[in-house]
């Protein structure tokens, strides 16, 4: 079975990292070779950009600088990690990718979708995720889950209205591209979330 590029999206504290570990474990049980990675990040340079973007210290980037830094990190991550893994036939399970840019920098910060689409084409060429898992959760619950973990980063300081726009941004994209997106109700207990994820894994592997 050749590998696929799967991305996991959603708001803060929606359970993306938990879902990523679960999906990777199930695929490995079926004999798939899996690379788990994340954005922004995934290489030393891209992780350094992540630290800059999330830090509350120093000069905060203006919105356009934030967008360009995200795509700089993505270019590095694609060239060094994602494309080589897919070329080897591995599955790549990525915690956030460009759909996050449309939701956060587009829908929530108000940067133009056309600008983001242009950067997407420039940086990614024709590369798009084969499947996007949207962990959908009300910001109220997600923020409470994330805050229970302690210190907040720069994005986690945003207000409720920002996170409402992120959620609407994701849901609007998912509704426009139903073949590529699967929406998982992330407010369910973990065993129900994992049951839904198992159905998705079955679909991906049966089209192998
Ligand atoms: N960002 C951007 O603006 N533009 C972009 O293009 C990209 C990113 C790529 C960092 O992302 C920031 O980058 C992000 C957007 C921006 N900022 N925000 N917000 P991140 O993915 O690292 O940040 P995050 O959303 O804050 O992720 P997170 O806090 O690590 O959450 P998560 O991975 O979605 O959740 P989790 O760690 O799996 O679960 C959170 C807690 O809930 C944990 O204690 C779990 O045990 C618990 N949990 C999980 N599932 C359940 C269920 N079903 N029930 C109850 N409790 C649960």
mmCIF file of C-alpha atoms and ligand atoms in Angstrom:
data_model
loop_
_atom_site.group_PDB
_atom_site.id
_atom_site.type_symbol
_atom_site.label_atom_id
_atom_site.label_comp_id
_atom_site.label_asym_id
_atom_site.label_seq_id
_atom_site.Cartn_x
_atom_site.Cartn_y
_atom_site.Cartn_z
ATOM 1 C CA UNK A 1 0.000 0.000 0.000
ATOM 2 C CA UNK A 2 1.494 3.360 -0.956
ATOM 3 C CA UNK A 3 1.520 6.163 1.598
ATOM 4 C CA UNK A 4 -0.907 9.024 1.900
ATOM 5 C CA UNK A 5 -0.650 12.579 3.149
ATOM 6 C CA UNK A 6 -3.155 13.035 5.977
ATOM 7 C CA UNK A 7 -3.539 16.300 7.889
ATOM 8 C CA UNK A 8 -5.349 16.877 11.168
ATOM 9 C CA UNK A 9 -6.943 20.252 11.733
ATOM 10 C CA UNK A 10 -9.061 22.064 14.278
ATOM 11 C CA UNK A 11 -9.039 24.782 16.886
ATOM 12 C CA UNK A 12 -7.048 24.963 20.038
ATOM 13 C CA UNK A 13 -7.247 21.915 22.308
ATOM 14 C CA UNK A 14 -9.476 20.014 19.858
ATOM 15 C CA UNK A 15 -7.572 16.754 20.320
ATOM 16 C CA UNK A 16 -5.382 16.862 17.204
ATOM 17 C CA UNK A 17 -2.231 15.484 18.824
ATOM 18 C CA UNK A 18 -4.261 12.748 20.526
ATOM 19 C CA UNK A 19 -5.899 11.842 17.190
ATOM 20 C CA UNK A 20 -2.526 11.872 15.403
ATOM 21 C CA UNK A 21 -1.030 9.355 17.846
ATOM 22 C CA UNK A 22 -4.107 7.129 17.568
ATOM 23 C CA UNK A 23 -4.150 7.168 13.737
ATOM 24 C CA UNK A 24 -0.408 6.499 13.537
ATOM 25 C CA UNK A 25 -0.698 3.566 15.960
ATOM 26 C CA UNK A 26 -3.556 1.956 14.009
ATOM 27 C CA UNK A 27 -1.775 2.361 10.668
ATOM 28 C CA UNK A 28 1.425 0.874 12.085
ATOM 29 C CA UNK A 29 -0.557 -2.116 13.380
ATOM 30 C CA UNK A 30 -1.570 -2.688 9.751
ATOM 31 C CA UNK A 31 2.072 -2.682 8.667
ATOM 32 C CA UNK A 32 2.191 0.882 7.310
ATOM 33 C CA UNK A 33 5.320 2.979 7.740
ATOM 34 C CA UNK A 34 4.252 6.292 9.276
ATOM 35 C CA UNK A 35 5.890 9.679 9.760
ATOM 36 C CA UNK A 36 4.228 11.950 12.347
ATOM 37 C CA UNK A 37 5.018 15.617 12.052
ATOM 38 C CA UNK A 38 3.498 19.031 12.719
ATOM 39 C CA UNK A 39 3.157 22.605 11.497
ATOM 40 C CA UNK A 40 4.526 25.054 12.038
ATOM 41 C CA UNK A 41 7.591 22.894 12.609
ATOM 42 C CA UNK A 42 8.888 19.489 11.660
ATOM 43 C CA UNK A 43 12.538 20.450 10.910
ATOM 44 C CA UNK A 44 15.042 22.355 13.073
ATOM 45 C CA UNK A 45 14.632 25.566 11.042
ATOM 46 C CA UNK A 46 10.837 25.258 10.907
ATOM 47 C CA UNK A 47 10.732 24.581 14.667
ATOM 48 C CA UNK A 48 12.777 27.759 15.211
ATOM 49 C CA UNK A 49 10.180 29.676 13.174
ATOM 50 C CA UNK A 50 7.449 28.024 15.283
ATOM 51 C CA UNK A 51 9.119 29.201 18.484
ATOM 52 C CA UNK A 52 9.314 32.742 17.110
ATOM 53 C CA UNK A 53 5.639 32.696 16.085
ATOM 54 C CA UNK A 54 4.329 31.272 19.356
ATOM 55 C CA UNK A 55 6.551 33.266 21.700
ATOM 56 C CA UNK A 56 5.150 36.100 23.747
ATOM 57 C CA UNK A 57 8.624 37.597 24.092
ATOM 58 C CA UNK A 58 10.156 40.130 21.708
ATOM 59 C CA UNK A 59 8.595 41.804 18.701
ATOM 60 C CA UNK A 60 5.257 40.329 17.578
ATOM 61 C CA UNK A 61 5.092 39.773 13.801
ATOM 62 C CA UNK A 62 2.547 41.784 11.861
ATOM 63 C CA UNK A 63 -0.086 39.613 10.171
ATOM 64 C CA UNK A 64 1.666 39.521 6.778
ATOM 65 C CA UNK A 65 5.007 38.632 8.368
ATOM 66 C CA UNK A 66 3.260 35.832 10.296
ATOM 67 C CA UNK A 67 1.800 34.494 7.044
ATOM 68 C CA UNK A 68 5.146 34.568 5.237
ATOM 69 C CA UNK A 69 6.963 32.935 8.163
ATOM 70 C CA UNK A 70 4.379 30.122 8.178
ATOM 71 C CA UNK A 71 4.975 29.498 4.473
ATOM 72 C CA UNK A 72 8.761 29.711 4.911
ATOM 73 C CA UNK A 73 8.524 26.991 7.571
ATOM 74 C CA UNK A 74 6.218 24.994 5.270
ATOM 75 C CA UNK A 75 8.642 25.177 2.333
ATOM 76 C CA UNK A 76 11.410 23.753 4.518
ATOM 77 C CA UNK A 77 9.151 21.093 6.008
ATOM 78 C CA UNK A 78 7.869 19.971 2.609
ATOM 79 C CA UNK A 79 11.335 19.739 1.081
ATOM 80 C CA UNK A 80 13.058 18.059 4.023
ATOM 81 C CA UNK A 81 10.378 15.818 5.532
ATOM 82 C CA UNK A 82 7.026 15.512 3.756
ATOM 83 C CA UNK A 83 8.030 15.026 0.108
ATOM 84 C CA UNK A 84 10.889 12.583 0.880
ATOM 85 C CA UNK A 85 8.620 10.479 3.119
ATOM 86 C CA UNK A 86 5.850 10.334 0.508
ATOM 87 C CA UNK A 87 8.435 9.447 -2.161
ATOM 88 C CA UNK A 88 9.540 6.501 0.026
ATOM 89 C CA UNK A 89 5.915 5.318 0.192
ATOM 90 C CA UNK A 90 5.412 6.302 3.832
ATOM 91 C CA UNK A 91 2.239 7.732 5.318
ATOM 92 C CA UNK A 92 2.635 11.307 6.572
ATOM 93 C CA UNK A 93 0.309 12.317 9.403
ATOM 94 C CA UNK A 94 0.687 16.047 9.944
ATOM 95 C CA UNK A 95 -0.770 18.006 12.883
ATOM 96 C CA UNK A 96 -1.996 21.111 10.982
ATOM 97 C CA UNK A 97 -1.092 22.256 7.458
ATOM 98 C CA UNK A 98 -2.299 24.897 5.003
ATOM 99 C CA UNK A 99 -5.973 24.602 5.973
ATOM 100 C CA UNK A 100 -4.857 26.115 9.300
ATOM 101 C CA UNK A 101 -3.479 29.098 7.380
ATOM 102 C CA UNK A 102 -6.813 29.650 5.643
ATOM 103 C CA UNK A 103 -8.620 29.393 9.003
ATOM 104 C CA UNK A 104 -6.236 31.422 11.220
ATOM 105 C CA UNK A 105 -4.558 33.938 8.907
ATOM 106 C CA UNK A 106 -7.495 34.065 6.446
ATOM 107 C CA UNK A 107 -10.791 33.733 8.303
ATOM 108 C CA UNK A 108 -9.604 34.891 11.733
ATOM 109 C CA UNK A 109 -6.930 37.539 10.959
ATOM 110 C CA UNK A 110 -8.620 38.734 7.776
ATOM 111 C CA UNK A 111 -5.788 38.269 5.246
ATOM 112 C CA UNK A 112 -6.994 37.641 1.716
ATOM 113 C CA UNK A 113 -7.719 34.092 0.614
ATOM 114 C CA UNK A 114 -6.300 34.946 -2.813
ATOM 115 C CA UNK A 115 -2.939 35.869 -1.241
ATOM 116 C CA UNK A 116 -2.921 32.622 0.747
ATOM 117 C CA UNK A 117 -3.880 30.591 -2.348
ATOM 118 C CA UNK A 118 -1.030 32.204 -4.309
ATOM 119 C CA UNK A 119 1.483 31.287 -1.613
ATOM 120 C CA UNK A 120 0.015 27.778 -1.440
ATOM 121 C CA UNK A 121 0.649 27.294 -5.173
ATOM 122 C CA UNK A 122 4.105 28.888 -5.013
ATOM 123 C CA UNK A 123 5.305 26.805 -2.047
ATOM 124 C CA UNK A 124 3.450 23.539 -2.576
ATOM 125 C CA UNK A 125 3.062 23.271 -6.347
ATOM 126 C CA UNK A 126 0.296 20.690 -6.747
ATOM 127 C CA UNK A 127 0.858 19.062 -3.337
ATOM 128 C CA UNK A 128 -2.325 18.973 -1.232
ATOM 129 C CA UNK A 129 -3.338 16.629 1.586
ATOM 130 C CA UNK A 130 -5.041 13.436 0.392
ATOM 131 C CA UNK A 131 -7.401 13.688 3.366
ATOM 132 C CA UNK A 132 -8.065 16.305 6.035
ATOM 133 C CA UNK A 133 -9.488 15.293 9.415
ATOM 134 C CA UNK A 134 -11.229 18.276 11.005
ATOM 135 C CA UNK A 135 -11.546 17.857 14.774
ATOM 136 C CA UNK A 136 -14.526 20.151 15.326
ATOM 137 C CA UNK A 137 -15.067 21.508 18.803
ATOM 138 C CA UNK A 138 -16.653 24.598 20.301
ATOM 139 C CA UNK A 139 -13.900 27.080 21.238
ATOM 140 C CA UNK A 140 -15.305 27.197 24.758
ATOM 141 C CA UNK A 141 -14.431 23.542 25.391
ATOM 142 C CA UNK A 142 -11.156 23.660 23.433
ATOM 143 C CA UNK A 143 -9.875 26.718 25.279
ATOM 144 C CA UNK A 144 -10.787 25.132 28.639
ATOM 145 C CA UNK A 145 -8.903 21.931 27.678
ATOM 146 C CA UNK A 146 -5.850 23.879 26.515
ATOM 147 C CA UNK A 147 -5.854 26.230 29.527
ATOM 148 C CA UNK A 148 -5.910 23.255 31.888
ATOM 149 C CA UNK A 149 -2.420 22.512 30.530
ATOM 150 C CA UNK A 150 -0.934 25.769 31.840
ATOM 151 C CA UNK A 151 1.016 28.564 30.169
ATOM 152 C CA UNK A 152 -0.529 30.154 27.073
ATOM 153 C CA UNK A 153 1.303 30.921 23.812
ATOM 154 C CA UNK A 154 0.711 33.918 21.545
ATOM 155 C CA UNK A 155 -2.229 32.324 19.681
ATOM 156 C CA UNK A 156 -3.800 31.098 22.894
ATOM 157 C CA UNK A 157 -4.055 34.719 24.089
ATOM 158 C CA UNK A 158 -6.579 35.512 21.354
ATOM 159 C CA UNK A 159 -10.173 36.159 22.369
ATOM 160 C CA UNK A 160 -13.253 33.999 21.908
ATOM 161 C CA UNK A 161 -14.358 35.881 18.742
ATOM 162 C CA UNK A 162 -11.035 34.988 17.074
ATOM 163 C CA UNK A 163 -11.618 31.291 17.791
ATOM 164 C CA UNK A 164 -15.208 31.512 16.552
ATOM 165 C CA UNK A 165 -13.871 32.848 13.234
ATOM 166 C CA UNK A 166 -11.291 30.027 13.093
ATOM 167 C CA UNK A 167 -14.045 27.447 13.552
ATOM 168 C CA UNK A 168 -16.305 29.006 10.899
ATOM 169 C CA UNK A 169 -13.312 29.210 8.541
ATOM 170 C CA UNK A 170 -12.599 25.504 8.911
ATOM 171 C CA UNK A 171 -16.243 24.449 8.600
ATOM 172 C CA UNK A 172 -16.724 26.598 5.492
ATOM 173 C CA UNK A 173 -13.746 24.945 3.784
ATOM 174 C CA UNK A 174 -14.911 21.490 4.850
ATOM 175 C CA UNK A 175 -18.383 22.102 3.436
ATOM 176 C CA UNK A 176 -16.905 23.329 0.149
ATOM 177 C CA UNK A 177 -14.686 20.228 -0.272
ATOM 178 C CA UNK A 178 -16.594 17.290 1.256
ATOM 179 C CA UNK A 179 -14.584 14.653 -0.626
ATOM 180 C CA UNK A 180 -11.333 15.684 1.028
ATOM 181 C CA UNK A 181 -12.537 16.657 4.515
ATOM 182 C CA UNK A 182 -13.939 14.462 7.256
ATOM 183 C CA UNK A 183 -15.447 16.252 10.224
ATOM 184 C CA UNK A 184 -15.102 14.494 13.573
ATOM 185 C CA UNK A 185 -17.217 15.675 16.510
ATOM 186 C CA UNK A 186 -14.384 16.267 18.969
ATOM 187 C CA UNK A 187 -16.735 17.020 21.868
ATOM 188 C CA UNK A 188 -17.491 13.316 22.183
ATOM 189 C CA UNK A 189 -15.760 11.125 24.769
ATOM 190 C CA UNK A 190 -12.413 9.812 23.578
ATOM 191 C CA UNK A 191 -13.673 6.280 22.792
ATOM 192 C CA UNK A 192 -16.376 7.691 20.462
ATOM 193 C CA UNK A 193 -13.831 9.975 18.757
ATOM 194 C CA UNK A 194 -11.561 6.966 18.238
ATOM 195 C CA UNK A 195 -14.423 4.902 16.804
ATOM 196 C CA UNK A 196 -14.977 7.658 14.196
ATOM 197 C CA UNK A 197 -11.251 7.778 13.446
ATOM 198 C CA UNK A 198 -11.190 3.983 12.955
ATOM 199 C CA UNK A 199 -13.897 4.340 10.258
ATOM 200 C CA UNK A 200 -11.750 6.892 8.454
ATOM 201 C CA UNK A 201 -8.644 4.702 8.664
ATOM 202 C CA UNK A 202 -10.669 1.795 7.219
ATOM 203 C CA UNK A 203 -11.747 3.998 4.300
ATOM 204 C CA UNK A 204 -8.172 5.151 3.586
ATOM 205 C CA UNK A 205 -6.647 1.691 3.774
ATOM 206 C CA UNK A 206 -9.398 -0.043 1.797
ATOM 207 C CA UNK A 207 -8.661 2.273 -1.149
ATOM 208 C CA UNK A 208 -5.062 1.298 -0.843
HETATM 209 N N1 LIG B 1 -1.090 28.184 13.207
HETATM 210 C C1 LIG B 1 -1.514 29.190 12.367
HETATM 211 O O1 LIG B 1 -1.960 30.241 12.846
HETATM 212 N N2 LIG B 1 -1.441 29.009 11.022
HETATM 213 C C2 LIG B 1 -0.948 27.891 10.459
HETATM 214 O O2 LIG B 1 -0.865 27.789 9.224
HETATM 215 C C3 LIG B 1 -0.505 26.832 11.336
HETATM 216 C C4 LIG B 1 -0.611 27.034 12.700
HETATM 217 C C5 LIG B 1 0.039 25.574 10.753
HETATM 218 C C6 LIG B 1 0.234 26.146 17.091
HETATM 219 O O3 LIG B 1 -0.510 25.036 16.734
HETATM 220 C C7 LIG B 1 -0.435 27.414 16.631
HETATM 221 O O4 LIG B 1 -0.074 27.695 15.282
HETATM 222 C C8 LIG B 1 -1.922 27.300 16.635
HETATM 223 C C9 LIG B 1 -2.393 27.896 15.316
HETATM 224 C C10 LIG B 1 -1.155 28.396 14.667
HETATM 225 N N3 LIG B 1 -2.380 28.026 17.731
HETATM 226 N N4 LIG B 1 -3.431 27.817 18.320
HETATM 227 N N5 LIG B 1 -4.327 27.698 18.902
HETATM 228 P P1 LIG B 1 -0.684 23.789 17.699
HETATM 229 O O5 LIG B 1 -1.378 22.770 16.863
HETATM 230 O O6 LIG B 1 0.560 23.398 18.346
HETATM 231 O O7 LIG B 1 -1.578 24.404 18.874
HETATM 232 P P2 LIG B 1 -2.891 23.967 19.517
HETATM 233 O O8 LIG B 1 -4.115 24.049 18.709
HETATM 234 O O9 LIG B 1 -2.873 24.850 20.717
HETATM 235 O O10 LIG B 1 -2.711 22.418 19.777
HETATM 236 P P3 LIG B 1 -2.822 21.729 21.119
HETATM 237 O O11 LIG B 1 -3.098 22.668 22.218
HETATM 238 O O12 LIG B 1 -1.616 20.842 21.239
HETATM 239 O O13 LIG B 1 -4.152 20.912 21.031
HETATM 240 P P4 LIG B 1 -4.551 19.552 20.302
HETATM 241 O O14 LIG B 1 -3.370 18.859 19.744
HETATM 242 O O15 LIG B 1 -5.666 19.852 19.364
HETATM 243 O O16 LIG B 1 -5.162 18.729 21.488
HETATM 244 P P5 LIG B 1 -4.539 17.531 22.383
HETATM 245 O O17 LIG B 1 -3.207 17.958 22.918
HETATM 246 O O18 LIG B 1 -4.647 16.252 21.662
HETATM 247 O O19 LIG B 1 -5.642 17.540 23.524
HETATM 248 C C11 LIG B 1 -5.785 18.643 24.398
HETATM 249 C C12 LIG B 1 -6.226 18.095 25.789
HETATM 250 O O20 LIG B 1 -7.529 17.543 25.688
HETATM 251 C C13 LIG B 1 -5.318 16.962 26.307
HETATM 252 O O21 LIG B 1 -5.243 17.087 27.693
HETATM 253 C C14 LIG B 1 -6.092 15.690 25.905
HETATM 254 O O22 LIG B 1 -5.822 14.610 26.768
HETATM 255 C C15 LIG B 1 -7.528 16.159 26.046
HETATM 256 N N6 LIG B 1 -8.455 15.458 25.127
HETATM 257 C C16 LIG B 1 -8.218 15.054 23.850
HETATM 258 N N7 LIG B 1 -9.324 14.469 23.321
HETATM 259 C C17 LIG B 1 -10.281 14.531 24.278
HETATM 260 C C18 LIG B 1 -11.646 14.101 24.342
HETATM 261 N N8 LIG B 1 -12.271 13.526 23.302
HETATM 262 N N9 LIG B 1 -12.321 14.337 25.474
HETATM 263 C C19 LIG B 1 -11.735 14.967 26.539
HETATM 264 N N10 LIG B 1 -10.439 15.387 26.562
HETATM 265 C C20 LIG B 1 -9.731 15.176 25.437
#
